């Protein structure tokens, strides 16, 4: 079928050279023994081969330069210009993204990709961060990061105060009601926000959950208190159930919901404690069950994206995000930095008709790190001649 004049999100690859300094001297050693010194990788040849410029003898490395290859969300400015290729067209769709408080996290990147595809953007911001976020928007502090591929600025139709830990006004304790950080804001529980969106816009088509919090995330799981564990579950996984429950009545049939998870749900990530790994595991399990329930009752799809490490402000609060980024650079099949826009573009795909048969899925966007069973930067693997992108 010939392409028609449909502006939307078009897949286009752009290439940009960047450099990243990777100090991996602090990564844990992994010891293995091998009975053979053969080099199975030296038999590989062809254009897909990445040459090994230095043997892997130690954890210290020179700055590594990576070729940045990112899929851009392209939005055509004119309806008279036909879109070549396979477009993602979300014009006429409305998205509510819960959990945006600044311009450098995955929630913001998802909003931009959805906007580039033509969707109208609504945002739910944590109440204590609302004033700073709205002020920054109004004063143009986010203008540079609001730029879409066609040169226009992403518009946010409305920002709602939101605290997804509380389902309804009756659940809010007195100390929170009287907290000065909540002063001046109203109707910020999940139920009230859903009702406000319905009153203001009627319906939505896309619901994005970009929320996570664990007050004891720096504690090992075995040292996590019951209160801290339940708080992590409440804010990071049950909050999605609550959002879906209250927003489902206003999500149009054929709509989509997306949440964000992390590989700690299924693999051990030391330092990611406080019940956060449990919360992500619950979120992924809930994704499957909710996909069945929402699909049967409302024709709404439910998926989650397992995103790799990103140096966002929220992630830096964990304390070891830089180490995880360096670890991924050294060990993932695709040896490059992960960009928030790559996660945003996958979200746009999952929200689009192109993914109409995908639901109940955990989609990995982490340069393939989830597929690895060991960390190949260990000295134990130095004799295997493993290909490494080390372009100085």
Coordinates of C-alpha atoms in Angstrom, one line a residue:
X1 CA 0.0 0.0 0.0
X2 CA 1.4 3.4 -1.0
X3 CA 2.4 5.8 1.8
X4 CA -0.1 8.6 2.2
X5 CA 0.4 12.1 3.5
X6 CA 0.5 11.2 7.1
X7 CA 2.8 13.1 9.4
X8 CA 3.9 11.2 12.4
X9 CA 6.9 9.4 13.9
X10 CA 9.2 8.0 11.3
X11 CA 12.1 5.7 11.9
X12 CA 15.4 7.4 10.9
X13 CA 18.9 6.6 12.1
X14 CA 21.3 9.4 12.9
X15 CA 25.0 9.0 13.6
X16 CA 27.0 11.1 16.0
X17 CA 30.3 10.5 17.6
X18 CA 30.6 10.9 21.4
X19 CA 33.1 9.9 24.0
X20 CA 32.6 8.4 27.3
X21 CA 35.3 7.8 30.0
X22 CA 34.7 4.5 31.7
X23 CA 36.4 4.0 35.1
X24 CA 35.6 0.4 35.8
X25 CA 38.3 -0.2 38.4
X26 CA 35.8 -0.6 41.2
X27 CA 33.8 -3.4 39.6
X28 CA 33.7 -6.7 41.3
X29 CA 35.9 -9.6 40.2
X30 CA 34.4 -12.8 38.9
X31 CA 36.5 -15.9 39.1
X32 CA 36.2 -18.8 36.7
X33 CA 38.6 -21.5 35.6
X34 CA 39.1 -22.8 32.0
X35 CA 40.8 -25.9 30.8
X36 CA 41.6 -24.5 27.4
X37 CA 43.3 -21.4 26.1
X38 CA 41.7 -21.4 22.7
X39 CA 40.4 -18.2 21.2
X40 CA 36.9 -18.9 19.7
X41 CA 36.4 -15.3 18.6
X42 CA 39.3 -15.1 16.3
X43 CA 37.5 -17.1 13.6
X44 CA 34.9 -14.4 13.2
X45 CA 35.1 -12.2 10.2
X46 CA 32.8 -9.8 8.3
X47 CA 31.4 -6.3 8.5
X48 CA 29.7 -7.0 11.9
X49 CA 32.9 -7.9 13.6
X50 CA 34.2 -5.4 16.2
X51 CA 37.9 -5.5 16.3
X52 CA 39.7 -6.1 19.6
X53 CA 42.3 -3.4 20.0
X54 CA 43.6 -4.3 23.4
X55 CA 43.6 -7.5 25.5
X56 CA 41.3 -7.4 28.5
X57 CA 44.0 -7.7 31.2
X58 CA 42.7 -5.2 33.9
X59 CA 39.7 -3.1 34.8
X60 CA 41.5 0.1 33.9
X61 CA 40.9 1.5 30.5
X62 CA 41.5 4.6 28.5
X63 CA 38.6 6.8 27.5
X64 CA 36.4 4.9 25.1
X65 CA 34.9 6.6 22.0
X66 CA 31.6 5.2 20.9
X67 CA 29.7 5.8 17.7
X68 CA 26.3 7.0 18.7
X69 CA 23.5 5.4 16.6
X70 CA 20.1 6.5 17.8
X71 CA 16.7 6.0 16.2
X72 CA 15.0 9.4 16.0
X73 CA 11.3 10.1 16.2
X74 CA 10.7 12.3 13.1
X75 CA 7.6 14.5 12.9
X76 CA 6.7 16.1 9.5
X77 CA 5.6 19.7 9.8
X78 CA 3.2 19.6 6.8
X79 CA 0.3 17.3 6.0
X80 CA 1.2 17.8 2.4
X81 CA 4.5 16.0 2.8
X82 CA 4.2 12.2 2.5
X83 CA 6.0 10.2 5.1
X84 CA 8.3 7.6 3.6
X85 CA 8.8 4.3 5.4
X86 CA 6.7 3.1 8.2
X87 CA 5.2 6.0 10.2
X88 CA 4.0 6.0 13.8
X89 CA 1.0 8.3 13.8
X90 CA -0.4 9.3 17.2
X91 CA -2.3 12.4 16.0
X92 CA -5.6 12.7 17.8
X93 CA -4.3 10.6 20.7
X94 CA -3.9 11.9 24.2
X95 CA -1.3 10.6 26.7
X96 CA -1.1 11.0 30.5
X97 CA 2.4 10.5 31.8
X98 CA 2.7 10.1 35.6
X99 CA 6.0 10.8 37.2
X100 CA 7.7 13.7 35.3
X101 CA 9.4 16.2 37.6
X102 CA 12.3 17.4 35.4
X103 CA 13.6 17.1 31.8
X104 CA 16.2 14.4 32.0
X105 CA 14.5 11.2 32.9
X106 CA 12.7 8.4 31.0
X107 CA 9.3 10.0 31.6
X108 CA 10.3 13.2 29.8
X109 CA 11.9 11.2 26.9
X110 CA 8.7 9.2 26.5
X111 CA 6.6 12.4 26.5
X112 CA 8.8 13.8 23.8
X113 CA 8.6 10.8 21.5
X114 CA 4.8 10.6 21.9
X115 CA 4.6 14.3 21.2
X116 CA 6.8 13.9 18.1
X117 CA 4.3 11.3 16.9
X118 CA 1.5 13.8 17.3
X119 CA 0.0 12.9 20.7
X120 CA -1.3 15.5 23.1
X121 CA 0.6 15.4 26.4
X122 CA -0.7 15.6 29.9
X123 CA 1.6 15.3 32.9
X124 CA 1.2 14.2 36.5
X125 CA 3.9 15.6 38.8
X126 CA 4.7 14.7 42.4
X127 CA 3.1 17.4 44.5
X128 CA 6.3 18.6 46.3
X129 CA 8.0 19.0 43.0
X130 CA 5.1 20.7 41.2
X131 CA 6.0 24.3 41.8
X132 CA 9.6 23.9 40.6
X133 CA 8.6 22.0 37.6
X134 CA 5.9 24.5 36.5
X135 CA 8.2 27.4 37.2
X136 CA 11.0 25.9 35.1
X137 CA 8.5 25.3 32.2
X138 CA 7.2 28.8 32.4
X139 CA 10.6 30.5 32.5
X140 CA 11.9 28.5 29.5
X141 CA 14.5 26.4 31.4
X142 CA 13.3 23.3 29.6
X143 CA 13.0 24.9 26.2
X144 CA 16.2 23.3 24.8
X145 CA 15.1 19.9 25.8
X146 CA 11.6 20.5 24.5
X147 CA 12.8 20.7 20.9
X148 CA 11.2 18.1 18.7
X149 CA 12.8 16.6 15.5
X150 CA 10.8 19.1 13.3
X151 CA 12.2 22.0 15.3
X152 CA 9.0 22.8 17.2
X153 CA 8.7 22.7 21.0
X154 CA 6.9 19.9 22.8
X155 CA 3.7 21.4 24.3
X156 CA 2.3 20.1 27.6
X157 CA -1.5 20.6 27.6
X158 CA -1.8 20.5 31.4
X159 CA 0.2 19.6 34.4
X160 CA -1.6 17.9 37.3
X161 CA -0.4 17.5 40.9
X162 CA -0.2 13.8 41.7
X163 CA 0.9 11.6 44.6
X164 CA 0.2 8.1 43.4
X165 CA 0.8 6.7 46.9
X166 CA -2.7 7.7 47.8
X167 CA -5.7 6.4 46.0
X168 CA -8.3 8.8 47.4
X169 CA -8.6 11.7 49.8
X170 CA -9.7 9.3 52.6
X171 CA -6.3 7.6 52.4
X172 CA -4.2 10.7 53.1
X173 CA -3.0 11.0 56.7
X174 CA -3.3 14.2 58.6
X175 CA 0.5 14.9 58.7
X176 CA 0.6 14.8 54.8
X177 CA -2.5 17.0 54.5
X178 CA -0.9 19.7 56.7
X179 CA 2.6 19.3 55.2
X180 CA 3.7 22.6 53.8
X181 CA 5.0 20.9 50.7
X182 CA 1.4 20.1 49.8
X183 CA 0.1 23.5 50.6
X184 CA -1.7 25.2 47.7
X185 CA -2.4 22.0 45.8
X186 CA -5.6 20.0 45.8
X187 CA -7.2 17.0 44.1
X188 CA -3.8 15.2 43.8
X189 CA -4.8 11.6 44.8
X190 CA -5.1 9.1 42.0
X191 CA -8.8 9.0 42.0
X192 CA -9.1 12.8 42.0
X193 CA -6.5 13.2 39.1
X194 CA -8.4 10.7 37.0
X195 CA -11.7 12.6 37.6
X196 CA -10.0 15.9 36.8
X197 CA -8.6 14.5 33.5
X198 CA -12.1 13.2 32.6
X199 CA -13.6 16.6 33.4
X200 CA -11.0 18.5 31.4
X201 CA -10.5 16.2 28.4
X202 CA -13.0 13.4 28.5
X203 CA -10.8 10.5 27.6
X204 CA -7.2 9.5 27.1
X205 CA -5.5 6.9 24.8
X206 CA -2.1 6.3 26.5
X207 CA -1.2 5.9 30.2
X208 CA 2.5 6.0 31.2
X209 CA 3.7 5.0 34.7
X210 CA 7.1 6.5 35.3
X211 CA 7.1 6.3 39.1
X212 CA 9.4 4.6 41.6
X213 CA 10.6 5.3 45.1
X214 CA 12.2 3.3 47.9
X215 CA 13.0 5.1 51.1
X216 CA 15.5 2.4 52.1
X217 CA 16.9 1.6 48.7
X218 CA 20.5 1.9 50.0
X219 CA 19.9 -0.9 52.5
X220 CA 20.4 -4.6 51.7
X221 CA 17.1 -6.4 51.4
X222 CA 17.8 -8.5 54.5
X223 CA 18.2 -5.2 56.5
X224 CA 15.1 -3.5 55.1
X225 CA 12.3 -2.7 57.5
X226 CA 8.7 -3.8 56.9
X227 CA 7.7 -0.2 56.6
X228 CA 10.5 0.5 54.0
X229 CA 9.7 -2.6 52.0
X230 CA 6.0 -1.9 51.8
X231 CA 6.7 1.8 50.9
X232 CA 8.7 0.6 47.9
X233 CA 6.0 -1.7 46.8
X234 CA 3.3 0.9 47.3
X235 CA 5.1 3.7 45.4
X236 CA 6.8 1.6 42.7
X237 CA 4.3 -1.2 41.8
X238 CA 0.9 -0.8 43.4
X239 CA 0.8 2.8 42.1
X240 CA 0.5 1.3 38.6
X241 CA -2.4 -0.8 39.6
X242 CA -4.1 2.2 41.2
X243 CA -3.5 4.4 38.1
X244 CA -4.8 1.7 35.8
X245 CA -7.8 1.0 38.0
X246 CA -8.9 4.7 38.1
X247 CA -7.9 5.6 34.5
X248 CA -9.3 2.5 32.7
X249 CA -12.9 3.9 32.5
X250 CA -11.6 6.9 30.5
X251 CA -9.0 5.0 28.3
X252 CA -10.4 4.6 24.8
X253 CA -10.6 1.0 23.5
X254 CA -7.4 0.2 21.6
X255 CA -5.5 2.3 24.1
X256 CA -2.1 1.4 25.7
X257 CA -0.4 1.6 29.0
X258 CA 3.3 1.5 29.7
X259 CA 5.4 1.2 32.8
X260 CA 9.1 1.2 33.5
X261 CA 11.0 -1.6 35.2
X262 CA 14.6 -2.7 35.7
X263 CA 16.6 -5.9 35.4
X264 CA 17.0 -6.1 39.2
X265 CA 13.5 -7.7 39.1
X266 CA 15.1 -10.9 37.9
X267 CA 18.9 -10.6 38.5
X268 CA 20.9 -9.7 41.6
X269 CA 22.0 -6.0 41.5
X270 CA 23.9 -5.3 44.7
X271 CA 23.1 -1.9 46.0
X272 CA 19.5 -1.9 44.6
X273 CA 17.9 -2.7 47.9
X274 CA 15.1 -1.6 50.2
X275 CA 12.6 -3.8 48.5
X276 CA 13.0 -2.1 45.1
X277 CA 14.0 -5.3 43.3
X278 CA 10.9 -6.9 44.8
X279 CA 8.7 -4.0 43.6
X280 CA 10.0 -4.3 40.1
X281 CA 9.4 -8.0 40.1
X282 CA 5.8 -7.4 41.3
X283 CA 5.4 -4.8 38.5
X284 CA 6.4 -7.2 35.8
X285 CA 4.1 -9.9 37.2
X286 CA 1.3 -7.4 37.5
X287 CA 1.8 -6.4 33.9
X288 CA 0.9 -9.9 32.7
X289 CA -2.2 -10.2 34.9
X290 CA -3.4 -6.6 34.1
X291 CA -2.9 -7.2 30.4
X292 CA -5.4 -10.1 30.6
X293 CA -7.9 -8.1 32.7
X294 CA -7.6 -4.8 30.8
X295 CA -7.5 -6.6 27.5
X296 CA -10.7 -8.6 28.1
X297 CA -12.7 -5.8 29.7
X298 CA -11.5 -2.7 28.0
X299 CA -9.4 -3.7 24.9
X300 CA -6.5 -1.9 26.5
X301 CA -2.9 -3.2 26.2
X302 CA -0.5 -3.3 29.1
X303 CA 3.3 -3.5 28.7
X304 CA 6.4 -2.6 30.6
X305 CA 9.9 -1.5 29.4
X306 CA 12.9 -2.8 31.2
X307 CA 15.3 0.1 30.7
X308 CA 19.0 0.1 31.2
X309 CA 20.8 2.5 33.6
X310 CA 20.5 6.2 32.9
X311 CA 22.2 9.0 34.8
X312 CA 19.0 10.9 35.6
X313 CA 18.6 13.0 38.8
X314 CA 16.3 10.4 40.3
X315 CA 18.7 7.5 39.5
X316 CA 21.7 9.4 41.0
X317 CA 19.9 9.3 44.4
X318 CA 20.6 5.5 44.5
X319 CA 24.3 6.3 44.6
X320 CA 25.8 3.7 42.3
X321 CA 24.3 4.6 38.9
X322 CA 27.6 5.7 37.3
X323 CA 29.1 2.4 38.1
X324 CA 26.1 0.6 36.5
X325 CA 26.4 2.7 33.4
X326 CA 30.2 1.9 33.1
X327 CA 29.4 -1.8 33.8
X328 CA 26.9 -1.8 31.0
X329 CA 29.3 -0.1 28.6
X330 CA 31.9 -2.8 29.2
X331 CA 29.6 -5.9 29.2
X332 CA 26.5 -5.3 27.1
X333 CA 26.4 -6.8 23.6
X334 CA 26.0 -3.3 22.1
X335 CA 28.9 -1.5 23.6
X336 CA 27.5 2.0 23.6
X337 CA 25.8 4.5 25.9
X338 CA 22.0 4.1 26.4
X339 CA 20.0 7.3 25.7
X340 CA 16.7 8.2 27.2
X341 CA 15.3 8.9 23.7
X342 CA 15.8 5.3 22.8
X343 CA 13.5 4.2 25.5
X344 CA 11.1 7.0 24.5
X345 CA 10.9 5.7 20.9
X346 CA 10.2 2.2 22.0
X347 CA 7.4 3.6 24.2
X348 CA 6.0 5.4 21.2
X349 CA 6.0 2.2 19.2
X350 CA 4.3 0.2 22.0
X351 CA 1.6 2.9 22.2
X352 CA 1.0 2.9 18.5
X353 CA -1.1 0.7 16.2
X354 CA 2.1 -0.9 15.0
X355 CA 2.2 -2.8 18.4
X356 CA -1.5 -3.7 18.4
X357 CA -0.8 -7.4 19.1
X358 CA 1.7 -6.8 21.9
X359 CA 0.5 -6.9 25.5
X360 CA 1.6 -8.4 28.7
X361 CA 5.3 -8.1 27.6
X362 CA 8.5 -6.9 29.3
X363 CA 10.4 -5.2 26.5
X364 CA 14.2 -4.8 27.2
X365 CA 15.8 -1.6 26.1
X366 CA 19.2 -1.9 27.6
X367 CA 21.7 -2.6 24.8
X368 CA 21.2 -6.3 25.4
X369 CA 22.7 -6.4 28.9
X370 CA 19.8 -8.6 30.1
X371 CA 21.0 -11.4 27.9
X372 CA 24.4 -11.7 29.6
X373 CA 25.1 -14.3 32.2
X374 CA 28.5 -13.0 33.2
X375 CA 30.5 -9.8 33.2
X376 CA 33.0 -10.2 30.4
X377 CA 35.2 -7.5 31.7
X378 CA 36.5 -9.9 34.3
X379 CA 40.2 -10.8 34.0
X380 CA 39.0 -14.4 34.0
X381 CA 37.9 -13.9 30.3
X382 CA 41.1 -12.1 29.2
X383 CA 42.3 -15.1 27.2
X384 CA 39.2 -15.5 25.1
X385 CA 39.9 -12.6 22.8
X386 CA 36.3 -11.2 23.3
X387 CA 35.6 -8.4 20.7
X388 CA 35.7 -5.0 22.4
X389 CA 34.8 -1.6 20.9
X390 CA 37.8 0.4 22.3
X391 CA 38.3 3.2 19.7
X392 CA 40.8 5.6 21.2

